[in-house]
Each structure stands twice: as structure tokens, then as C-alpha cells.
Coordinates of C-alpha atoms in Angstrom, one line a residue:
Chain R
M334 CA 0.0 0.0 0.0
I335 CA 1.2 3.5 -0.9
T336 CA 0.2 6.4 1.3
F337 CA 0.7 10.2 0.8
Q338 CA -0.2 12.1 3.9
N339 CA -0.4 15.9 3.7
V340 CA 2.5 15.9 1.3
S341 CA 3.7 19.3 0.0
K342 CA 6.6 20.1 -2.3
Y343 CA 8.0 23.6 -3.1
Y344 CA 10.6 24.7 -5.7
D345 CA 11.9 28.0 -4.4
Y346 CA 8.7 30.0 -3.8
H347 CA 6.7 28.0 -6.2
T348 CA 4.3 25.3 -4.8
V349 CA 4.3 22.2 -6.9
L350 CA 2.3 19.9 -4.6
R351 CA 0.1 21.2 -1.8
N352 CA -1.1 19.1 1.1
V353 CA -1.7 15.9 -1.0
S354 CA -3.2 12.9 0.8
V355 CA -3.8 9.8 -1.3
T356 CA -3.8 6.1 -0.7
L357 CA -3.1 3.5 -3.4
E358 CA -4.1 0.0 -2.5
K359 CA -1.7 -2.9 -3.3
G360 CA -2.4 -4.3 -6.8
E361 CA -4.4 -1.2 -7.8
M362 CA -4.0 0.5 -11.2
V363 CA -4.5 4.3 -10.9
F364 CA -4.3 7.1 -13.5
I365 CA -3.2 10.5 -12.4
T366 CA -4.2 13.3 -14.7
G367 CA -4.2 17.0 -15.0
P368 CA -2.8 19.8 -17.1
S369 CA 0.9 20.5 -17.7
G370 CA 2.5 21.8 -14.5
A371 CA -0.2 20.2 -12.3
G372 CA 2.4 18.3 -10.3
K373 CA 2.0 14.8 -11.9
S374 CA 5.7 14.2 -12.5
T375 CA 6.6 15.5 -9.1
F376 CA 4.0 13.2 -7.5
L377 CA 5.8 10.2 -9.2
K378 CA 9.3 11.5 -8.4
L379 CA 8.5 11.6 -4.7
M380 CA 7.6 7.9 -4.8
Y381 CA 10.9 6.8 -6.3
M382 CA 12.8 9.3 -4.2
A383 CA 14.1 11.5 -6.9
E384 CA 12.5 14.3 -4.9
I385 CA 12.0 14.6 -1.1
P386 CA 8.8 16.1 0.2
D387 CA 9.1 19.4 2.1
E388 CA 6.2 18.5 4.3
G389 CA 4.1 15.4 5.0
E390 CA 4.9 11.7 4.8
I391 CA 5.0 9.0 2.1
T392 CA 4.7 5.4 3.1
I393 CA 5.3 2.4 0.8
D394 CA 4.4 -1.0 2.2
N395 CA 4.6 0.4 5.8
R396 CA 8.0 1.9 5.2
Q397 CA 8.2 5.6 5.8
L398 CA 10.4 7.1 3.1
S399 CA 11.5 10.0 5.3
S400 CA 13.1 7.7 7.9
L401 CA 15.2 5.9 5.3
K402 CA 19.0 6.4 5.2
M403 CA 20.4 7.6 1.9
S404 CA 22.1 4.2 1.5
H405 CA 18.7 2.5 1.5
V406 CA 17.4 4.5 -1.4
P407 CA 18.5 1.9 -4.0
L408 CA 16.4 -0.7 -2.0
V409 CA 13.2 1.4 -2.5
R410 CA 14.0 1.9 -6.2
L411 CA 14.7 -1.8 -6.8
N412 CA 11.0 -2.5 -6.0
I413 CA 9.8 0.2 -8.4
G414 CA 9.8 0.2 -12.2
V415 CA 9.7 3.6 -13.7
V416 CA 8.9 4.7 -17.3
F417 CA 10.5 8.2 -17.4
Q418 CA 8.9 10.9 -19.4
D419 CA 12.3 11.6 -21.1
F420 CA 13.0 7.9 -21.3
K421 CA 16.4 8.1 -19.7
L422 CA 18.1 5.6 -22.0
I423 CA 21.8 5.1 -22.2
N424 CA 22.8 5.9 -25.8
T425 CA 26.2 4.2 -25.7
I426 CA 24.8 0.7 -25.2
T427 CA 22.4 -1.4 -27.2
V428 CA 18.6 -1.6 -26.8
F429 CA 19.0 -5.1 -25.3
D430 CA 21.6 -3.9 -22.8
N431 CA 19.5 -0.9 -21.8
V432 CA 16.6 -3.2 -20.9
A433 CA 18.9 -5.8 -19.3
L434 CA 20.5 -3.2 -17.1
A435 CA 17.5 -3.3 -14.8
L436 CA 18.2 -7.0 -14.3
R437 CA 22.0 -6.6 -14.0
I438 CA 21.5 -4.2 -11.2
R439 CA 19.4 -6.9 -9.5
K440 CA 22.2 -9.4 -10.1
V441 CA 20.0 -11.7 -12.2
P442 CA 22.1 -14.6 -13.6
D443 CA 23.1 -14.2 -17.3
R444 CA 21.0 -16.9 -18.7
E445 CA 17.8 -15.8 -17.0
L446 CA 18.7 -12.2 -17.9
K447 CA 18.8 -12.9 -21.6
M448 CA 15.6 -14.8 -21.5
R449 CA 13.7 -12.2 -19.5
T450 CA 15.1 -9.3 -21.6
S451 CA 14.0 -10.9 -24.8
E452 CA 10.6 -11.5 -23.3
A453 CA 10.2 -7.9 -22.3
L454 CA 11.3 -6.7 -25.7
K455 CA 8.8 -9.0 -27.3
K456 CA 6.0 -7.5 -25.2
V457 CA 6.7 -4.1 -26.6
N458 CA 7.3 -5.4 -30.1
L459 CA 11.0 -4.5 -30.2
R460 CA 12.7 -7.8 -30.2
H461 CA 14.1 -7.2 -33.6
L462 CA 15.8 -4.1 -32.5
G463 CA 17.8 -5.6 -29.6
D464 CA 21.2 -4.8 -31.3
S465 CA 20.3 -1.3 -32.3
Y466 CA 21.3 1.8 -30.3
P467 CA 18.6 4.0 -28.8
R468 CA 19.8 7.1 -30.6
S469 CA 19.1 5.5 -34.0
L470 CA 15.4 4.8 -33.1
S471 CA 12.3 6.9 -33.2
G472 CA 10.7 8.6 -30.1
G473 CA 8.0 6.0 -30.0
E474 CA 10.5 3.1 -30.1
Q475 CA 12.6 4.7 -27.4
Q476 CA 9.5 5.0 -25.3
R477 CA 8.8 1.3 -25.7
I478 CA 12.4 0.5 -24.7
A479 CA 11.8 2.5 -21.5
I480 CA 8.6 0.5 -20.9
A481 CA 10.4 -2.8 -21.5
R482 CA 13.1 -1.8 -19.0
A483 CA 10.5 -0.8 -16.4
I484 CA 8.6 -4.1 -16.6
V485 CA 11.5 -6.5 -17.1
S486 CA 12.3 -6.7 -13.4
E487 CA 8.7 -7.5 -12.6
P488 CA 8.5 -4.7 -9.9
T489 CA 5.9 -4.6 -7.2
V490 CA 5.2 -1.0 -8.2
L491 CA 5.2 0.4 -11.7
L492 CA 5.2 4.2 -12.3
A493 CA 4.8 5.6 -15.8
D494 CA 5.1 9.3 -16.6
E495 CA 3.3 10.0 -19.8
P496 CA 4.2 6.6 -21.2
T497 CA 2.4 7.0 -24.4
G498 CA 3.3 10.6 -25.2
N499 CA 5.3 9.6 -28.3
L500 CA 3.1 6.7 -29.5
D501 CA 0.4 6.5 -32.1
P502 CA -3.1 5.9 -30.7
N503 CA -3.1 2.2 -31.6
T504 CA 0.3 1.5 -30.0
A505 CA -0.7 3.6 -27.0
L506 CA -3.7 1.4 -26.4
D507 CA -1.5 -1.7 -26.8
I508 CA 0.8 -0.3 -24.1
I509 CA -2.2 0.3 -21.8
R510 CA -3.4 -3.2 -22.4
L511 CA 0.1 -4.4 -21.5
F512 CA 0.0 -2.5 -18.3
R513 CA -3.4 -4.0 -17.5
D514 CA -2.0 -7.5 -18.0
I515 CA 0.9 -6.7 -15.7
N516 CA -1.6 -5.3 -13.2
L517 CA -3.5 -8.5 -13.3
H518 CA -0.4 -10.2 -11.9
G519 CA -0.6 -8.0 -8.7
T520 CA 1.7 -5.1 -9.7
T521 CA 0.5 -1.7 -8.4
I522 CA 0.5 0.7 -11.3
L523 CA 0.4 4.5 -11.4
I524 CA 0.2 6.2 -14.7
A525 CA 0.5 9.9 -15.1
T526 CA -1.1 11.2 -18.3
H527 CA -2.9 14.2 -19.7
N528 CA -4.5 12.0 -22.4
R529 CA -8.0 11.2 -21.3
E530 CA -8.4 8.5 -24.0
L531 CA -6.0 6.3 -22.2
F532 CA -8.2 5.7 -19.1
R533 CA -11.6 6.1 -20.7
G534 CA -13.5 2.9 -20.3
T535 CA -10.8 1.2 -18.2
G536 CA -12.9 1.2 -15.0
K537 CA -9.8 2.3 -13.1
R538 CA -9.5 5.1 -10.5
V539 CA -8.4 8.4 -11.9
L540 CA -6.9 11.1 -9.7
K541 CA -7.2 14.7 -10.9
L542 CA -4.4 17.0 -10.0
D543 CA -4.7 20.7 -10.5
G544 CA -2.3 23.4 -9.2
G545 CA -0.6 20.9 -7.0
S546 CA -3.7 19.7 -5.2
I547 CA -6.0 16.8 -5.6
A548 CA -9.0 18.4 -7.4
G549 CA -11.1 15.3 -7.6
E550 CA -11.4 11.6 -8.4
E551 CA -13.3 9.6 -11.0
V552 CA -13.6 6.2 -12.5
G553 CA -12.2 5.9 -16.0
Chain S
M788 CA 32.3 -17.9 -18.6
A789 CA 30.8 -14.5 -19.2
M790 CA 32.8 -11.5 -18.1
P791 CA 31.3 -9.7 -15.1
F792 CA 29.3 -6.6 -16.1
S793 CA 31.6 -4.1 -14.3
F794 CA 34.6 -5.4 -16.2
K795 CA 32.8 -5.4 -19.5
S796 CA 31.6 -1.9 -18.8
A797 CA 35.1 -0.8 -17.8
F798 CA 36.6 -2.3 -21.0
Q799 CA 33.9 -0.7 -23.2
S800 CA 34.6 2.7 -21.6
L801 CA 38.4 2.2 -22.1
Y802 CA 37.7 1.5 -25.8
R803 CA 35.2 4.3 -26.2
E804 CA 37.5 6.9 -24.6
K805 CA 40.6 5.3 -26.0
W806 CA 42.6 8.5 -26.7
I807 CA 42.4 10.0 -23.3
N808 CA 43.0 6.5 -21.8
I809 CA 46.1 5.9 -24.0
L810 CA 47.4 9.3 -23.1
S811 CA 46.9 8.5 -19.4
I812 CA 48.6 5.1 -19.7
F813 CA 51.6 6.7 -21.3
T814 CA 51.8 9.4 -18.7
V815 CA 51.6 6.8 -15.9
A816 CA 54.2 4.7 -17.8
S817 CA 56.5 7.6 -18.0
S818 CA 56.1 8.4 -14.3
L819 CA 56.7 4.7 -13.3
L820 CA 59.6 4.5 -15.7
I821 CA 61.2 7.4 -13.8
V822 CA 60.5 5.4 -10.6
T823 CA 62.1 2.4 -12.2
L824 CA 65.2 4.2 -13.2
V825 CA 65.6 5.8 -9.8
V826 CA 65.0 2.5 -8.1
F827 CA 67.5 0.9 -10.5
S828 CA 70.2 3.6 -9.7
L829 CA 69.5 3.5 -6.0
Y830 CA 69.4 -0.2 -5.8
N831 CA 72.9 -0.5 -7.3
L832 CA 74.1 2.3 -5.1
E833 CA 72.6 0.5 -2.1
L834 CA 74.4 -2.7 -3.2
L835 CA 77.6 -0.7 -3.3
A836 CA 76.9 0.8 0.1
N837 CA 76.2 -2.6 1.5
R838 CA 79.6 -3.9 0.3
L839 CA 81.4 -1.0 2.0
P840 CA 80.9 -2.3 5.6
D841 CA 82.7 -5.5 4.6
R842 CA 85.8 -3.4 4.3
F843 CA 85.2 -1.6 7.6
S844 CA 87.0 -2.9 10.7
M845 CA 88.0 -1.9 14.2
I846 CA 91.5 -2.5 15.5
V847 CA 91.6 -3.4 19.2
Y848 CA 95.1 -2.8 20.5
L849 CA 96.1 -5.0 23.4
K850 CA 98.3 -4.0 26.3
D851 CA 102.0 -5.0 26.0
T852 CA 101.8 -7.0 29.2
V853 CA 99.1 -9.4 28.0
S854 CA 99.8 -13.1 28.3
E855 CA 98.6 -15.7 25.8
K856 CA 95.8 -16.6 28.1
D857 CA 94.8 -12.9 28.3
V858 CA 94.7 -12.8 24.5
Q859 CA 92.5 -15.8 24.4
D860 CA 90.2 -14.3 27.0
V861 CA 89.9 -11.1 24.9
L862 CA 89.1 -13.1 21.8
D863 CA 86.5 -15.2 23.6
T864 CA 84.8 -12.0 25.0
L865 CA 84.8 -10.5 21.5
K866 CA 83.4 -13.7 19.9
K867 CA 80.4 -13.7 22.2
R868 CA 79.3 -10.3 21.1
Q869 CA 76.3 -10.2 18.7
D870 CA 77.7 -7.1 16.8
V871 CA 80.9 -8.9 15.8
S872 CA 81.0 -10.8 12.5
G873 CA 84.7 -11.8 12.4
L874 CA 88.0 -11.6 14.3
K875 CA 91.6 -11.7 13.3
Y876 CA 94.4 -11.7 15.9
I877 CA 97.6 -10.0 14.9
S878 CA 100.6 -10.7 17.2
R879 CA 103.3 -8.1 17.7
E880 CA 105.7 -10.2 15.6
S881 CA 103.4 -10.6 12.6
A882 CA 102.5 -6.9 12.9
L883 CA 106.1 -6.0 12.5
K884 CA 106.5 -8.4 9.6
E885 CA 103.5 -6.8 7.9
L886 CA 105.0 -3.4 8.5
K887 CA 108.3 -4.4 7.0
V888 CA 106.5 -5.8 3.9
A889 CA 104.5 -2.6 3.7
L890 CA 107.6 -0.4 4.0
K891 CA 109.5 -2.5 1.3
D892 CA 112.6 -0.5 0.4
A893 CA 112.2 1.9 3.3
S894 CA 112.3 -0.9 5.8
H895 CA 115.8 0.3 6.9
V896 CA 114.0 2.9 9.1
L897 CA 113.2 0.0 11.5
E898 CA 116.8 -1.1 11.8
G899 CA 117.7 1.1 14.7
L900 CA 115.0 -0.3 16.9
E901 CA 116.1 -2.5 19.7
E902 CA 112.8 -3.9 20.4
N903 CA 109.4 -4.4 18.6
P904 CA 107.5 -1.1 19.2
L905 CA 104.2 -2.5 17.9
A906 CA 101.4 -3.8 20.0
S907 CA 99.5 -7.0 19.4
S908 CA 96.0 -6.3 18.1
V909 CA 92.7 -7.9 17.1
E910 CA 91.0 -6.8 13.8
V911 CA 87.3 -6.8 14.5
K912 CA 84.7 -6.9 11.7
L913 CA 81.3 -5.6 12.6
K914 CA 78.0 -6.8 11.3
T915 CA 76.6 -4.5 8.6
D916 CA 73.9 -3.0 10.8
Y917 CA 76.4 -1.8 13.4
V918 CA 78.6 0.1 10.9
S919 CA 77.5 3.6 11.8
G920 CA 79.3 6.4 13.6
T921 CA 77.2 6.2 16.7
A922 CA 77.1 2.4 16.9
A923 CA 80.8 2.0 16.3
A924 CA 81.6 4.6 18.9
L925 CA 79.5 2.8 21.4
I926 CA 81.0 -0.5 20.6
S927 CA 84.5 1.0 20.8
E928 CA 83.8 2.3 24.3
E929 CA 82.6 -1.1 25.4
L930 CA 85.6 -2.9 23.9
K931 CA 87.9 -0.5 25.8
K932 CA 86.5 -1.8 29.1
I933 CA 87.6 -5.5 28.3
P934 CA 90.6 -6.4 30.5
G935 CA 93.8 -6.5 28.5
V936 CA 92.6 -4.0 25.9
N937 CA 94.7 -0.8 25.6
D938 CA 92.9 1.2 23.0
V939 CA 90.5 0.8 20.1
Y940 CA 90.8 2.5 16.7
Y941 CA 88.2 2.7 14.0
G942 CA 87.6 5.0 11.1
E943 CA 84.9 7.2 12.5
K944 CA 84.5 9.3 9.3
I945 CA 84.2 6.2 7.1
A946 CA 81.6 4.6 9.4
E947 CA 79.6 7.8 9.4
A948 CA 79.9 8.2 5.6
I949 CA 78.7 4.7 5.0
H950 CA 75.8 5.2 7.4
L951 CA 74.9 8.6 5.8
L952 CA 75.1 7.2 2.3
K953 CA 72.7 4.4 3.1
R954 CA 70.3 6.7 5.0
S955 CA 70.4 9.2 2.1
I956 CA 69.6 6.5 -0.4
Q957 CA 66.6 5.4 1.6
N958 CA 65.3 8.9 2.1
I959 CA 65.7 9.8 -1.6
S960 CA 63.9 6.6 -2.6
I961 CA 61.0 7.4 -0.3
I962 CA 60.8 11.1 -1.5
I963 CA 60.9 10.2 -5.2
F964 CA 58.5 7.3 -4.7
L965 CA 56.0 9.5 -2.9
A966 CA 56.3 12.4 -5.4
I967 CA 55.8 10.1 -8.4
S968 CA 53.0 8.2 -6.6
M969 CA 51.1 11.5 -6.2
G970 CA 51.7 12.2 -9.9
V971 CA 50.3 8.8 -10.9
I972 CA 47.3 9.3 -8.5
F973 CA 46.7 12.7 -10.0
V974 CA 46.8 11.4 -13.6
T975 CA 44.3 8.6 -12.9
Y976 CA 42.2 11.0 -10.8
S977 CA 42.0 13.5 -13.7
T978 CA 41.2 10.8 -16.3
V979 CA 38.5 9.1 -14.3
K980 CA 37.1 12.5 -13.2
I981 CA 36.7 13.5 -16.9
L982 CA 35.1 10.1 -17.7
F983 CA 32.9 10.5 -14.7
Y984 CA 31.6 13.8 -15.9
R985 CA 31.1 12.5 -19.4
K986 CA 29.0 9.7 -17.9
K987 CA 27.1 11.9 -15.5
D988 CA 23.8 11.2 -17.2
E989 CA 24.5 7.5 -17.3
I990 CA 25.3 7.5 -13.6
E991 CA 22.0 9.4 -12.9
I992 CA 20.1 6.8 -14.8
L993 CA 21.8 4.0 -12.9
K994 CA 20.9 5.6 -9.6
L995 CA 17.3 6.0 -10.6
L996 CA 17.1 2.4 -11.6
G997 CA 18.2 1.3 -8.1
A998 CA 22.0 0.6 -8.7
T999 CA 24.0 0.6 -5.5
V1000 CA 27.1 2.7 -4.9
G1001 CA 29.3 -0.4 -5.5
F1002 CA 27.6 -1.2 -8.8
I1003 CA 28.2 2.4 -10.1
R1004 CA 31.7 2.7 -8.7
A1005 CA 33.1 -0.7 -9.8
P1006 CA 33.6 0.1 -13.5
F1007 CA 35.4 3.3 -12.7
L1008 CA 37.7 1.7 -10.1
I1009 CA 38.5 -1.1 -12.6
E1010 CA 39.1 1.4 -15.3
G1011 CA 41.5 3.4 -13.1
G1012 CA 43.2 0.1 -12.0
I1013 CA 43.6 -1.0 -15.7
I1014 CA 45.2 2.4 -16.6
G1015 CA 47.6 2.1 -13.7
F1016 CA 48.4 -1.5 -14.4
S1017 CA 48.9 -0.9 -18.1
G1018 CA 51.1 2.1 -17.3
G1019 CA 53.2 -0.2 -15.0
M1020 CA 53.5 -2.9 -17.7
L1021 CA 54.5 -0.2 -20.3
G1022 CA 57.0 1.2 -17.7
I1023 CA 58.6 -2.2 -17.4
L1024 CA 58.9 -2.4 -21.2
G1025 CA 60.6 1.1 -21.2
A1026 CA 62.9 0.0 -18.3
F1027 CA 64.0 -3.1 -20.2
L1028 CA 64.6 -1.1 -23.3
F1029 CA 66.7 1.3 -21.3
Y1030 CA 68.5 -1.5 -19.4
F1031 CA 69.4 -3.6 -22.4
G1032 CA 69.7 -0.8 -24.9
V1033 CA 71.5 2.0 -23.0
T1034 CA 73.5 0.0 -20.5
Y1035 CA 74.6 -2.6 -23.0
R1036 CA 75.9 0.0 -25.4
L1037 CA 77.5 1.9 -22.6
S1038 CA 79.1 -1.2 -21.1
I1039 CA 81.2 -1.6 -24.3
V1040 CA 82.8 1.8 -23.5
I1041 CA 82.6 1.6 -19.6
P1042 CA 82.9 -2.1 -18.7
V1043 CA 82.0 -1.5 -15.0
I1044 CA 78.4 -0.9 -16.1
K1045 CA 78.1 -4.7 -16.7
T1046 CA 78.1 -5.2 -13.0
L1047 CA 74.9 -3.2 -12.6
V1048 CA 72.0 -5.4 -11.4
F1049 CA 68.4 -4.9 -12.6
P1050 CA 66.2 -5.7 -9.6
L1051 CA 63.7 -8.3 -10.9
E1052 CA 61.2 -7.6 -8.1
I1053 CA 60.3 -4.5 -10.1
L1054 CA 58.6 -6.8 -12.7
I1055 CA 55.9 -7.4 -10.1
A1056 CA 56.1 -4.2 -8.1
L1057 CA 55.6 -1.8 -11.0
P1058 CA 52.3 -3.1 -12.4
L1059 CA 51.0 -3.7 -8.8
T1060 CA 52.0 -0.1 -7.8
G1061 CA 50.3 1.2 -10.9
L1062 CA 47.2 -0.9 -10.2
V1063 CA 46.9 0.3 -6.6
L1064 CA 47.7 4.0 -7.4
G1065 CA 45.2 3.8 -10.3
I1066 CA 42.5 2.5 -8.0
I1067 CA 43.2 5.2 -5.4
G1068 CA 43.1 7.9 -8.0
S1069 CA 39.8 6.7 -9.3
A1070 CA 38.3 6.3 -5.8
I1071 CA 39.2 10.0 -5.1
A1072 CA 37.8 11.1 -8.4
I1073 CA 34.4 9.4 -7.9
G1074 CA 34.2 10.7 -4.3
R1075 CA 31.0 10.1 -2.4
L1076 CA 28.0 9.3 -4.4
R1077 CA 24.7 10.8 -3.3
F1078 CA 21.3 9.6 -4.2

């Protein structure tokens, strides 16, 4: 279970998140939506500790993030798969190695690593591009590499920041279908998007962020 | 068996940034070559300095009144000492004989003497460690107290010079080694720091993916180690070229150069020194990683 309790985040004098209190149940799939600058990305960053809240408390599986030592940050991140908005791919290594990196960090044996990486690439329809370098691929393809890397380690929590921003509508829906499949296996998923088409008809909870505060909630 | 990821990553980086790495390896090699040449010179100087104490001895003059038993007692007392490595008794008669041989044609100066003016003596060789001005003076004072001993003579200046030479060699070695070590650390530090900055984004990604400090640092430490180790190997190559090229050619003109010894320990010491210094330089360059 993930809990945000009265969480606020400021950048200089600018309030990005204000007094946000939310609970995400284990195994839930939630969309977070809102206009640009609403605080969606910051909301996700606080969960994988790329940002630290100025006020309030975040708890993941009964572990208070504020009480964690810096040396324990990797432990939190190892349980979370993240699809970054700017992909964060390493351009000097191949697509295969980019995806496999998530498993190498987790010290997965070589044989299993190859198998799982191929499997993840297959799920995003990129198996044929394993030997290519990210820089030579389109934005949509790079986004799918980022998705493959986030799901390959089978994390307990999956965060996706605008995961379909560079994809055509059909591929975008394919990716949402993939997330729903992963969610069926018990992974908690939080997707930040401003594209309402993604959650329409999914029956999943949608949190609306506006001006750094929770402005409402609906079912997609 | 597959190469561990950190090694693979280090080798890939070495290849990708080959020019800066080659330059660093050559700089490290040049520094370590200087160390080798200094060690080579000092090692041979030390060998020479170690041979000098063999020629150093003390002369213990015995009183004119000593009997044969007294002489034996003095010799026994000297033999028991741990600082003494050898003894040679010279009777008054053999001392005179030696003097006559030494004087050769001028031996007639001794003709007017009615009796042998020389005293019997014991030539005492000291162990190498005790050949220093202070130690020899202390031993000399102790020997004077042995019954039957009249006086003790030793070359204070020689003893002091030998000791000073050995100490200077050691001090110079330490200073040069430290200075060059700092240089090698600085070279690897700078190289790894540059590589570290170039890979800043990559490191950020690794952190966000949950990589531990060890996982991120390992390739850099390996890379620094490889630069240092390769520099050491190249330094050996340079040292061999110098030894066999320069000294061989010079020995034709100056034969004494043939007696110079190349310390083989350096074959292991140099790459290992490079490796350790390279790793230290890298560790300083990476510093503390923050999440």
C-alpha cells in the first residue's frame, strides 16, 4: 500500500504539490491526470525518491520514506519500475543492454537475464531491434524501450510518466493493455497522463491534479 | 564464462574513450619509468653501500703486558658479542712483519729499533647493521673496558659516511616514490574525473534504476586500475629497453656498467604499484555518491 499524507513540495517559492493525501491499494491501477504543471511528474518522483517532500509523509508498504537512510534509497528503487517521461536511456549501449541493465542491477544470472530481456522486448514489439542503439530509433521506439526496462524486473510498483506521449493511438492502447496485463499479476501501477483517451472505459481510478492539489477523483 | 558486467563496462569505456586513456597510460608509464630508473640507480648504489661495511673494521690494541691466556680471553669475549661478525688476531711479531713488507725498500728505518714497538691487536669486523658512527663509537667504548685492551681504533669518518650514504639513499627513494605516486594518482584522478563527468547522465540513470554505490563505482575503479596496471607494464617495457639498450651499449665503453644489477622484483612491483595507485586515483575522483 502506498500512502501520501499531507505531502507538499516547493521549488523555491513555487508550490508544486500542496497538502496531498492519497492512498493507493496494493495491486491497484490508478491514473493521475491534470494539465501540464499540475504536479503529476513530481508526484511520481516523490515515490521513487528523486525528490524529497518538504512537508508530509510518504509510506510504501509500511516503510516511511523520510526515515530511510540515503544508502537505502536503492532498495526502494529496486522495487519500483519507472517509465520516465524523457525515457532516460543510455545511448552508448544497445537496446538489449538498456533493458537488461535493470536485471544486471538486481544481479540476475546471465541466462535468465537474456531470457527475460528478450521476453520484455517481445512484449513491446521491439525484439528485432535488440542490437540497435537507442539514438538511432524513433521517439515511439525509445519510449517502448523505456517501458520494457521498467517491466523486465517485474517490480511490485510500476510508475509511468506520460508513457504513451510519443506513441500513435493504436500503440498507446496496446501499451495500456500491456499495463493492465501486468496489473492482473498483482503489480501496483500508477500512470501519469494528460491523455484522457488512455483511461476512458478502463474502469480504473483516476486522480485529478490541479495546481498541485487533488482536485477530484473519478472512474475511467 | 561471461565477463562480469563491471569489467565489461570498464573495457567498453576504455575503448570508447581510447585516446584519453592511452594518453593517461603513457603518462603513468613515464612516471613509473622514472621510478624504475631511480630504483635501478639507488638499488645499485645500495648494493655498493652494503659492500662497504665488509671493508670496515675496528682495531683493538692489546696491552704490552698481556699473556697468551689474556689474549684468548679477549678473543672469547669478542666472539660472544652479537655485533661482531669476524676476528683476526695479529701478534706483535706478525704486525712487525707486515710493517716491513709494507715499507718495502724503506724498511731500513726500522733497523735502529732494539725492540718491537708495535702492539698485538685484534682486527674486528662488525656486522653491517652496526657500521655507523654512533654504533661504532658505542662498541668502541665497550671494547675498551675489556681487561687487556689498551685502545680501540676505527675510522669514524668512514663509518659515518657509510651510514649517511645508506640513509640518504633510503630517504631519496622514499621522497621520489611519494612524489611520483602523487603524480600517478593525479593522472588517474583527472582521467577518471573526466570520464565520470562525461558519464554523468548515465550515472544518474543507474541511480534512478536502483543501482548501489558499489555497482556504479566498480567500472570506474576497474578502469583506473587498468590504466595504472597498463602504465606499469609499459613502464617495465621502457625500463627493459633502457637497461638492455643503453647499459649494453655503454658497457662496451665503460665495462663496469656490466656489474649493474636490474632488480627483478620490479617486474611485479611496478604493475602492482600502478594498479593500486590507479584505483586510489579513481576512488578519489568518484568521491562520495549521493542519491
